[in-house]
Short mmCIF file of C-alpha atoms in Angstrom, two decimals:
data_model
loop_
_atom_site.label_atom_id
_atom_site.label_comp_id
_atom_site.label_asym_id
_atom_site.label_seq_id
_atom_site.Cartn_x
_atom_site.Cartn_y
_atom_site.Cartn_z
CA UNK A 1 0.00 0.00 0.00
CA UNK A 2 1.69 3.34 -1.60
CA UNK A 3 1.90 5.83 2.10
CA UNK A 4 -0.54 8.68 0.48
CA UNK A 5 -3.07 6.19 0.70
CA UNK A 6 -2.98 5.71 4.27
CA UNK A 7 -3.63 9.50 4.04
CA UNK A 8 -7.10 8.78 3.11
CA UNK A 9 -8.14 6.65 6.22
CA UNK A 10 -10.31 8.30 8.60
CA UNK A 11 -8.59 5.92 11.79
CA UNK A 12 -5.18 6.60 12.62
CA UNK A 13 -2.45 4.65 11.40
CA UNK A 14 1.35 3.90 12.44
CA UNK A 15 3.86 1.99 10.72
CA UNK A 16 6.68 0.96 13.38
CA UNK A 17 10.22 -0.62 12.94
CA UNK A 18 11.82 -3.48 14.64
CA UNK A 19 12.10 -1.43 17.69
CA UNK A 20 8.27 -0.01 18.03
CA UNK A 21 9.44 3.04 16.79
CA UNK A 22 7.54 5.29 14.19
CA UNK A 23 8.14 5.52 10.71
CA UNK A 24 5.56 6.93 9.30
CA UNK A 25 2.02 8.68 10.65
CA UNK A 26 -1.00 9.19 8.66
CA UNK A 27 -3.05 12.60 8.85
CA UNK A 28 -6.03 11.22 11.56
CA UNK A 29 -2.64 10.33 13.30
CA UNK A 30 -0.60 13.58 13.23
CA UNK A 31 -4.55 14.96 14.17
CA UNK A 32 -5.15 12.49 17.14
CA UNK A 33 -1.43 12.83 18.48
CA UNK A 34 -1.57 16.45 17.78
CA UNK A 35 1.78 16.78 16.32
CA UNK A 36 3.64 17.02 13.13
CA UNK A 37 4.48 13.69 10.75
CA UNK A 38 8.24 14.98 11.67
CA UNK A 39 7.69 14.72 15.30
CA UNK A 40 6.19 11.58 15.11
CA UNK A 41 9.02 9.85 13.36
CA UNK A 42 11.05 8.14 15.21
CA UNK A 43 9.23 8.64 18.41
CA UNK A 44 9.18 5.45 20.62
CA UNK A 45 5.05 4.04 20.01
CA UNK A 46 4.57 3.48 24.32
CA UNK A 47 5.17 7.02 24.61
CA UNK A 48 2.53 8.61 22.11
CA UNK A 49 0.67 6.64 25.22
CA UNK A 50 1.81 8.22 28.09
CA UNK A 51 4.50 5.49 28.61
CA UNK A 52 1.84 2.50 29.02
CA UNK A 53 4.02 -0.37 30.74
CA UNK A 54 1.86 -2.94 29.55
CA UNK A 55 1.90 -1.82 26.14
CA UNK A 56 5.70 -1.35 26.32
CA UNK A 57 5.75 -4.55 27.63
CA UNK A 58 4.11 -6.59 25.45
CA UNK A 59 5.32 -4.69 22.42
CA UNK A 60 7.95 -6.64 21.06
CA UNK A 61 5.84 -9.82 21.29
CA UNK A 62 3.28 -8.35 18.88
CA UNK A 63 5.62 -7.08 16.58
CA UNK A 64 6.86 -10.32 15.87
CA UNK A 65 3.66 -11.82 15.51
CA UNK A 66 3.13 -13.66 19.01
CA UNK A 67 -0.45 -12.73 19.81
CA UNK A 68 -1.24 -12.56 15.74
CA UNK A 69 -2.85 -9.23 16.04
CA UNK A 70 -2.64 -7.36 19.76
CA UNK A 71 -5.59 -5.61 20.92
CA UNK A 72 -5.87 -2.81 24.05
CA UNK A 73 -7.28 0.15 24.91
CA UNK A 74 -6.05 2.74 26.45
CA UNK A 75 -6.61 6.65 26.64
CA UNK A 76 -3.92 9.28 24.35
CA UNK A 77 -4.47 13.35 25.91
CA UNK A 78 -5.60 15.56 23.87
CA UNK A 79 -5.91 19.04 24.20
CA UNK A 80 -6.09 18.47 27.68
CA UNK A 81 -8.52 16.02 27.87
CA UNK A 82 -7.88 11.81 27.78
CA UNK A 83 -9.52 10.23 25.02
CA UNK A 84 -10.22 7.04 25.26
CA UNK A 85 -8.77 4.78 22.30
CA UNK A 86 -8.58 1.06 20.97
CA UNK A 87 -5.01 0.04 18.82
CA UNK A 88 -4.47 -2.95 17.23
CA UNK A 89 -1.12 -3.93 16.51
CA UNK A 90 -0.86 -6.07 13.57
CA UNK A 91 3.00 -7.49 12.18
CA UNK A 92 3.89 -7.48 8.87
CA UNK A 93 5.51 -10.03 7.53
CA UNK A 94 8.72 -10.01 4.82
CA UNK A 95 7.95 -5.81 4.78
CA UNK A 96 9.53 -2.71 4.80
CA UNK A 97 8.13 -1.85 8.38
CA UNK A 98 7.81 -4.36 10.84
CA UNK A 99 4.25 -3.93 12.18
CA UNK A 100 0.95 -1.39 11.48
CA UNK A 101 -0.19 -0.09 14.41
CA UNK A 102 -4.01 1.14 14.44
CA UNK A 103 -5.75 3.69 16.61
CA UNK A 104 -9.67 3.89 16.57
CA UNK A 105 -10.99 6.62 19.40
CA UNK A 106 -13.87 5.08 20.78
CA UNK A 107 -17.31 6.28 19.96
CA UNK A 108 -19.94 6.98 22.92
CA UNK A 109 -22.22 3.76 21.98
CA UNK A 110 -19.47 1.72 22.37
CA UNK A 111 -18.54 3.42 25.89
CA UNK A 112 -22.20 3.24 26.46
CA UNK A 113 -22.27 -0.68 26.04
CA UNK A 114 -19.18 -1.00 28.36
CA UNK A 115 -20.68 1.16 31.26
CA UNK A 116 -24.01 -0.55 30.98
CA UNK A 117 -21.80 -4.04 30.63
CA UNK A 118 -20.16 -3.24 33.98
CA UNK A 119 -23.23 -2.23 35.75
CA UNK A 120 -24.83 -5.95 34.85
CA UNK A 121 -21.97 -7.52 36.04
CA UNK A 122 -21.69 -5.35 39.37
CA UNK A 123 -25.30 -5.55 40.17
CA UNK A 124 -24.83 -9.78 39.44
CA UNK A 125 -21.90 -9.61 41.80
CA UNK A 126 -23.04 -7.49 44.59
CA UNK A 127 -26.13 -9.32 44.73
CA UNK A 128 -24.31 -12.73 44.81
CA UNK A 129 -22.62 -11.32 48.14
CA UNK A 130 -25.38 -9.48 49.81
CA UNK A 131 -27.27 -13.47 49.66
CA UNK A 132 -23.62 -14.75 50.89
CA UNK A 133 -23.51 -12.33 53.47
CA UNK A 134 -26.86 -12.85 55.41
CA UNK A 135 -26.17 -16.33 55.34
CA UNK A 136 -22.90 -15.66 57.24
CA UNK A 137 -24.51 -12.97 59.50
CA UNK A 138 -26.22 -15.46 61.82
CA UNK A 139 -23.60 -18.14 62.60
CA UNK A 140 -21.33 -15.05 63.26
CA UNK A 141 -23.85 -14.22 65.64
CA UNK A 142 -23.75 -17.49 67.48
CA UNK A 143 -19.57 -17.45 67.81
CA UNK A 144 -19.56 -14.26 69.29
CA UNK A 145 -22.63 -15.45 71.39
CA UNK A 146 -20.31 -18.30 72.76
CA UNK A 147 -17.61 -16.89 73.10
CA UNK A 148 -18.94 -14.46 75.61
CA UNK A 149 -20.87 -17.22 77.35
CA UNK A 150 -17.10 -19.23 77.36
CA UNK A 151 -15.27 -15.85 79.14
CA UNK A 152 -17.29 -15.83 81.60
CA UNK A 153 -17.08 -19.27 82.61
CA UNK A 154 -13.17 -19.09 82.39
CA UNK A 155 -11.59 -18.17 85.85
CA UNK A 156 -8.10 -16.88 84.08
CA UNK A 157 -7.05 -14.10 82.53
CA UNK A 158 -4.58 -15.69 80.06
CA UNK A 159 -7.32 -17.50 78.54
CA UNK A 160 -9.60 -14.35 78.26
CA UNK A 161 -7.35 -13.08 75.65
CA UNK A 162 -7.96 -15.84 73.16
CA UNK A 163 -12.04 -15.12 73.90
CA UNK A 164 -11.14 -11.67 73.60
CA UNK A 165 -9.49 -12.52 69.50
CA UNK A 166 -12.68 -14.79 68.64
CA UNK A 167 -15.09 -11.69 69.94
CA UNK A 168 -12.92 -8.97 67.84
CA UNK A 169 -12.63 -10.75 64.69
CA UNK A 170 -16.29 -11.45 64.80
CA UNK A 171 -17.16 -8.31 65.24
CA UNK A 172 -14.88 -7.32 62.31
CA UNK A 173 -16.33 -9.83 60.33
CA UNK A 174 -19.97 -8.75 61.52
CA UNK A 175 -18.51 -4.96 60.70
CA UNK A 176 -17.49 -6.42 57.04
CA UNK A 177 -21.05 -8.47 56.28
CA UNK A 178 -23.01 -5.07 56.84
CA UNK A 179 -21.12 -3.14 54.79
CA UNK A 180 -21.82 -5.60 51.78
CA UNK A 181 -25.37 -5.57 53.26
CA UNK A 182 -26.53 -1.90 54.13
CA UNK A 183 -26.32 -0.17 50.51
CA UNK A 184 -30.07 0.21 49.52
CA UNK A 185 -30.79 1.94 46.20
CA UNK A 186 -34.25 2.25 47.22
CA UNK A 187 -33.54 4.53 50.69
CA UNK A 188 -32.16 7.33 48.74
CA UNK A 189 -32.80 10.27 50.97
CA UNK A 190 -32.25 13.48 48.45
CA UNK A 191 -32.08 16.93 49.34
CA UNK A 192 -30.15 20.03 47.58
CA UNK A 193 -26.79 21.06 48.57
CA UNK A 194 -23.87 22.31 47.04
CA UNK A 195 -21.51 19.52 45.78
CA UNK A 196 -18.28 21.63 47.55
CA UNK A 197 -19.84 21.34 51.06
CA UNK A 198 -18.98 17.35 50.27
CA UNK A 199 -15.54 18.44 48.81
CA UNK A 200 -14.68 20.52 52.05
CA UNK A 201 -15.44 17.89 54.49
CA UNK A 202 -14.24 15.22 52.72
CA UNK A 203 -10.87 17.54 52.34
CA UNK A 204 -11.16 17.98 56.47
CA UNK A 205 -11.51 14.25 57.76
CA UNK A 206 -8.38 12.98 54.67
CA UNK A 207 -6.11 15.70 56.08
CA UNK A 208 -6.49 14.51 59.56
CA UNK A 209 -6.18 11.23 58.70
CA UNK A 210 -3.45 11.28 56.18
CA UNK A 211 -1.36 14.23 57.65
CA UNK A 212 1.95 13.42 55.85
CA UNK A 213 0.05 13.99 52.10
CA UNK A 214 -0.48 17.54 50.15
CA UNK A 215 -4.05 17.94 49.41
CA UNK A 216 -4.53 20.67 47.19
CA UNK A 217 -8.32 21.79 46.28
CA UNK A 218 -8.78 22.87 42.05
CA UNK A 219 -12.97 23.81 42.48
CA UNK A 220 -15.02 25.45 39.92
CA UNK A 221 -16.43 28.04 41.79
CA UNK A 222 -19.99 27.75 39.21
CA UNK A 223 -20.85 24.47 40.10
CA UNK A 224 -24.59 24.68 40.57
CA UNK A 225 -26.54 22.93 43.49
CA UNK A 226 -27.31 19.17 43.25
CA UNK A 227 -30.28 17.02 43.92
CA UNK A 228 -29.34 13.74 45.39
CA UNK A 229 -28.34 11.80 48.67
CA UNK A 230 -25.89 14.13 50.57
CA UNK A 231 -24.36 11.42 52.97
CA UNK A 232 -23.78 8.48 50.48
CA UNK A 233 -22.46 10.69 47.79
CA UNK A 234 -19.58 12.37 50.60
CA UNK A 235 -18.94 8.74 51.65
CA UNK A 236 -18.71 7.58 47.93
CA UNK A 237 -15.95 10.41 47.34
CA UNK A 238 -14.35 9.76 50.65
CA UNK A 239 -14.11 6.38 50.04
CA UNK A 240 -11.92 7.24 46.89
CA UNK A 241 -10.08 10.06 48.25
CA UNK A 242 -8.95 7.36 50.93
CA UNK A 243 -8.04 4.80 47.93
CA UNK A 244 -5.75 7.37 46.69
CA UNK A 245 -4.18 8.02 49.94
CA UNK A 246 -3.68 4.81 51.66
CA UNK A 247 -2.11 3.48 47.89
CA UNK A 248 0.13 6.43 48.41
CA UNK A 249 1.01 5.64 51.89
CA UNK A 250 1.62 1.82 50.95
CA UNK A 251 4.09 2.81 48.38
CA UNK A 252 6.19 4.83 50.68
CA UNK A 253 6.78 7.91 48.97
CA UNK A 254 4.64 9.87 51.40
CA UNK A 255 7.46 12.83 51.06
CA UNK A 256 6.55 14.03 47.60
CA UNK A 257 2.98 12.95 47.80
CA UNK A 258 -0.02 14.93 46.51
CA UNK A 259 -3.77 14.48 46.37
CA UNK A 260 -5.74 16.79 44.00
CA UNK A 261 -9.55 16.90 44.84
CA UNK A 262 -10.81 19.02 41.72
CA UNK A 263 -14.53 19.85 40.40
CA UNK A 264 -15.56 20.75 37.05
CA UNK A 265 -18.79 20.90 35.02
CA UNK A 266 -19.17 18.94 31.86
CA UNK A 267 -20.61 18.53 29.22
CA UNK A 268 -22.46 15.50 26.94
CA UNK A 269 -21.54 13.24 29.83
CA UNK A 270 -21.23 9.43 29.41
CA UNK A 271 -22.81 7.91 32.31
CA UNK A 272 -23.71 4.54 33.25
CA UNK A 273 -26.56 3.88 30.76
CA UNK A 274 -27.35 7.13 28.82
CA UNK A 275 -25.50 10.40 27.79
CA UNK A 276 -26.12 13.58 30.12
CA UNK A 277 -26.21 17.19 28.55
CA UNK A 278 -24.82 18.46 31.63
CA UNK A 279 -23.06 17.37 34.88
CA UNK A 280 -20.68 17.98 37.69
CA UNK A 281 -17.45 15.63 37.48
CA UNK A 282 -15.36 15.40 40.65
CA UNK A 283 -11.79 14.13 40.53
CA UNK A 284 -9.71 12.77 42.82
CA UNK A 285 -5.85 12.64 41.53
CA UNK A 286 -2.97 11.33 42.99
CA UNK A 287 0.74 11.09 42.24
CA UNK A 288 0.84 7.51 42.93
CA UNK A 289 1.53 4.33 41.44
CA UNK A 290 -0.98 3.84 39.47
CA UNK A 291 -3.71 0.97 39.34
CA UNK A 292 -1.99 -1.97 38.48
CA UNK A 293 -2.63 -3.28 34.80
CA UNK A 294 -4.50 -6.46 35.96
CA UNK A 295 -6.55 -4.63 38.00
CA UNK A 296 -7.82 -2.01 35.16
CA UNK A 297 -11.18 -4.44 33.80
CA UNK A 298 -11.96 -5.73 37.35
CA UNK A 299 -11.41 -2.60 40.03
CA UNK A 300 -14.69 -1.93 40.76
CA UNK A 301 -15.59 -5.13 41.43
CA UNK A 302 -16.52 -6.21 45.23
CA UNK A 303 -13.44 -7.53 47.30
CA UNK A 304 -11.16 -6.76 44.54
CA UNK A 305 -7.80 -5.14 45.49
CA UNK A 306 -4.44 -4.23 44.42
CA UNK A 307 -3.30 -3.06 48.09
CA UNK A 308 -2.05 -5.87 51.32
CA UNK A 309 -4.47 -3.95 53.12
CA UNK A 310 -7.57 -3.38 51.38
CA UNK A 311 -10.75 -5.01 51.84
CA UNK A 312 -12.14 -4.36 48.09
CA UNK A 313 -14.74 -2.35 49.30
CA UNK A 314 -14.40 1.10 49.18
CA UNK A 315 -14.50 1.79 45.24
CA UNK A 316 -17.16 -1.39 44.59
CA UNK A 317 -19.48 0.96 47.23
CA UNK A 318 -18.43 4.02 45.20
CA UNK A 319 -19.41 2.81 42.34
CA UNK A 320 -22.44 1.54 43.53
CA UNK A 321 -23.72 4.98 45.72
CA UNK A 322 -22.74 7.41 42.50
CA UNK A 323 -24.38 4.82 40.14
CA UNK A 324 -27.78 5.33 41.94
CA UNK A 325 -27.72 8.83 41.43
CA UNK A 326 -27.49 7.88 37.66
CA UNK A 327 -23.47 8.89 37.59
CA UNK A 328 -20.65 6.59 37.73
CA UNK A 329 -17.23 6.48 38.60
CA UNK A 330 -14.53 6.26 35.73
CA UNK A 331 -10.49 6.15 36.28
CA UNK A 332 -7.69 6.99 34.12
CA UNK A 333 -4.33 5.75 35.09
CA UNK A 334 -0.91 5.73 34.77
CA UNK A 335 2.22 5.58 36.71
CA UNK A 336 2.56 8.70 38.61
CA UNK A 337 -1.02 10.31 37.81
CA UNK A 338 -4.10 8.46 38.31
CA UNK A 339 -7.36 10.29 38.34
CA UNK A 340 -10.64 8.45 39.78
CA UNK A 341 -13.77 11.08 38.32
CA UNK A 342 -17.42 10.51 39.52
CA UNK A 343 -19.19 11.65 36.81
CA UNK A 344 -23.16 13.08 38.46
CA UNK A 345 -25.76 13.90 36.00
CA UNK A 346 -27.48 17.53 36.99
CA UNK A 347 -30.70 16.72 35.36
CA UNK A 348 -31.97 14.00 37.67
CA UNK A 349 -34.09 11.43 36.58
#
């Protein structure tokens, strides 16, 4: 295929070397990537993607042809803004350039499908554990019960401290089961408030707690007032604003670390099932790790985790209060900037 006619694609299109570096760029690619064919040659691919380590990772593979054609999306920034893409890497075999690399930016029906896909599969899941949970509720019950009755029968104090144990981690069990239980879609209690009242305490209890992290506060001062339930929605942002911060405190670089809690109105909003004229989107970005790749399809999802010390809770309840507002929670990530966004609708239905 002469290179003028890639010209006339409407998808963007990279032809790579040996090395996953570019060659050549079509137009929709100088236009995605927002730079010139000359700055785009010999540019390592990964980076055009913020340096993805999976991508860079599994790069060499696909160029010589181990997964036949490599598929994975990912986001590209663009004028500010992360778009969210799908690239197919496909090698070329006995060619001048060793593999094509494709770049599609997603539509909104197929963004659609995947938030309505992931609310199916949450709703499946969370009501999988909430049967799972009252069945464990009771006999948790009845340890506790006994061991109670057993301390007081026991005339030492060496063996109240193994009654003690059984009583504690039945109560944290018992704490654990009603969390999975207690979220009610049904219960909503809505009033109107300002969304920054939220932001401000929220801001108050994470600097107490996490006193060795910058929090710095990025609010657009126009948000209109919002219609919904005030408590669930502050404990569905504090729940992510801790997710940042205790992933920042497990890494150990608590020195440099920074929290950004930002609001911002948008603007033909993809929510969970339908597209929103207008909304309020409220970030929460840290300076972390990043969400590990494996975790990127699944994070959502109750009891999943990528930290020693998480229950999998926090963002599956997220997800779940914003989600009954008619919002959802989105996340864009990469190694030193991930940004967790719940996206609220301000036309409530």
């Amino acid at each position: 295929m002469d290179l003028d006619s890639y010209d006339l694609l409407s998808t963007a299109v990279l032809l790579l070397d040996e090395a996953g570096c570019v060659q050549h760029g079509n137009t929709a690619a100088q236009e995605l990537f927002s730079v010139s064919r000359r700055q785009l040659l010999g540019q390592p691919v990964d980076r055009l993607f913020g340096g993805d380590a999976e991508l860079a990772a599994r790069l060499p593979d696909a160029i010589h042809g181990k997964f036949g054609v490599l598929r994975q999306d990912l986001s590209v920034e663009r004028r500010g803004d992360m778009v969210p893409v799908s690239l197919a890497i496909v090698p070329l075999q006995k060619q001048e350039w060793a593999a094509l690399l494709e770049v599609r930016v997603l539509e909104h029906h197929v963004l659609l499908d995947r938030h309505r896909q992931l609310s199916k599969e949450l709703a499946t899941q969370r009501e999988s554990l909430r049967n799972l949970a009252h069945e464990v509720k009771n006999p948790l019950g009845g340890i506790r019960g006994a061991a109670q009755l057993l301390q007081a029968e026991l005339g030492t104090d060496a063996l109240h401290e193994y009654t003690q144990v059984i009583i504690a981690e039945a109560d944290r069990l018992a704490g654990l089961v009603d969390r999975l239980i207690a979220p009610q879609g049904a219960t909503l209690k809505k009033t109107r408030f300002n969304i920054h009242e939220i932001c401000e305490r929220v801001h108050t209890l994470a600097r107490a707690e996490f006193p060795r992290i910058t929090f710095i506060r990025d609010y657009d001062a126009s948000a209109p007032e919002l219609v919904g339930d005030k408590e669930r929605l502050m404990q569905a942002f504090l729940n992510m604003v801790r997710n940042a911060a205790q992933a920042l405190d497990e890494s150990g670089s608590t020195a440099s670390a920074q929290i950004t809690l930002r609001t911002r109105i948008g603007r033909q909003l993809l929510l969970a099932s339908r597209q929103a004229k207008l909304g309020i989107v409220m970030s929460v970005i840290d300076n972390g790790p990043g969400v590990p790749a494996a975790l990127h399809d699944k994070i959502f999802h109750p009891l999943v985790t990528g930290r020693a010390s998480g229950t999998g809770l926090g963002l599956s309840l997220a997800q779940e209060f914003v989600q009954q507002h008619g919002g959802i929670v989105e996340f864009d990530s990469v190694p030193g900037r991930t940004e967790f966004k719940m996206v609220l609708p301000l036309e409530q239905t």
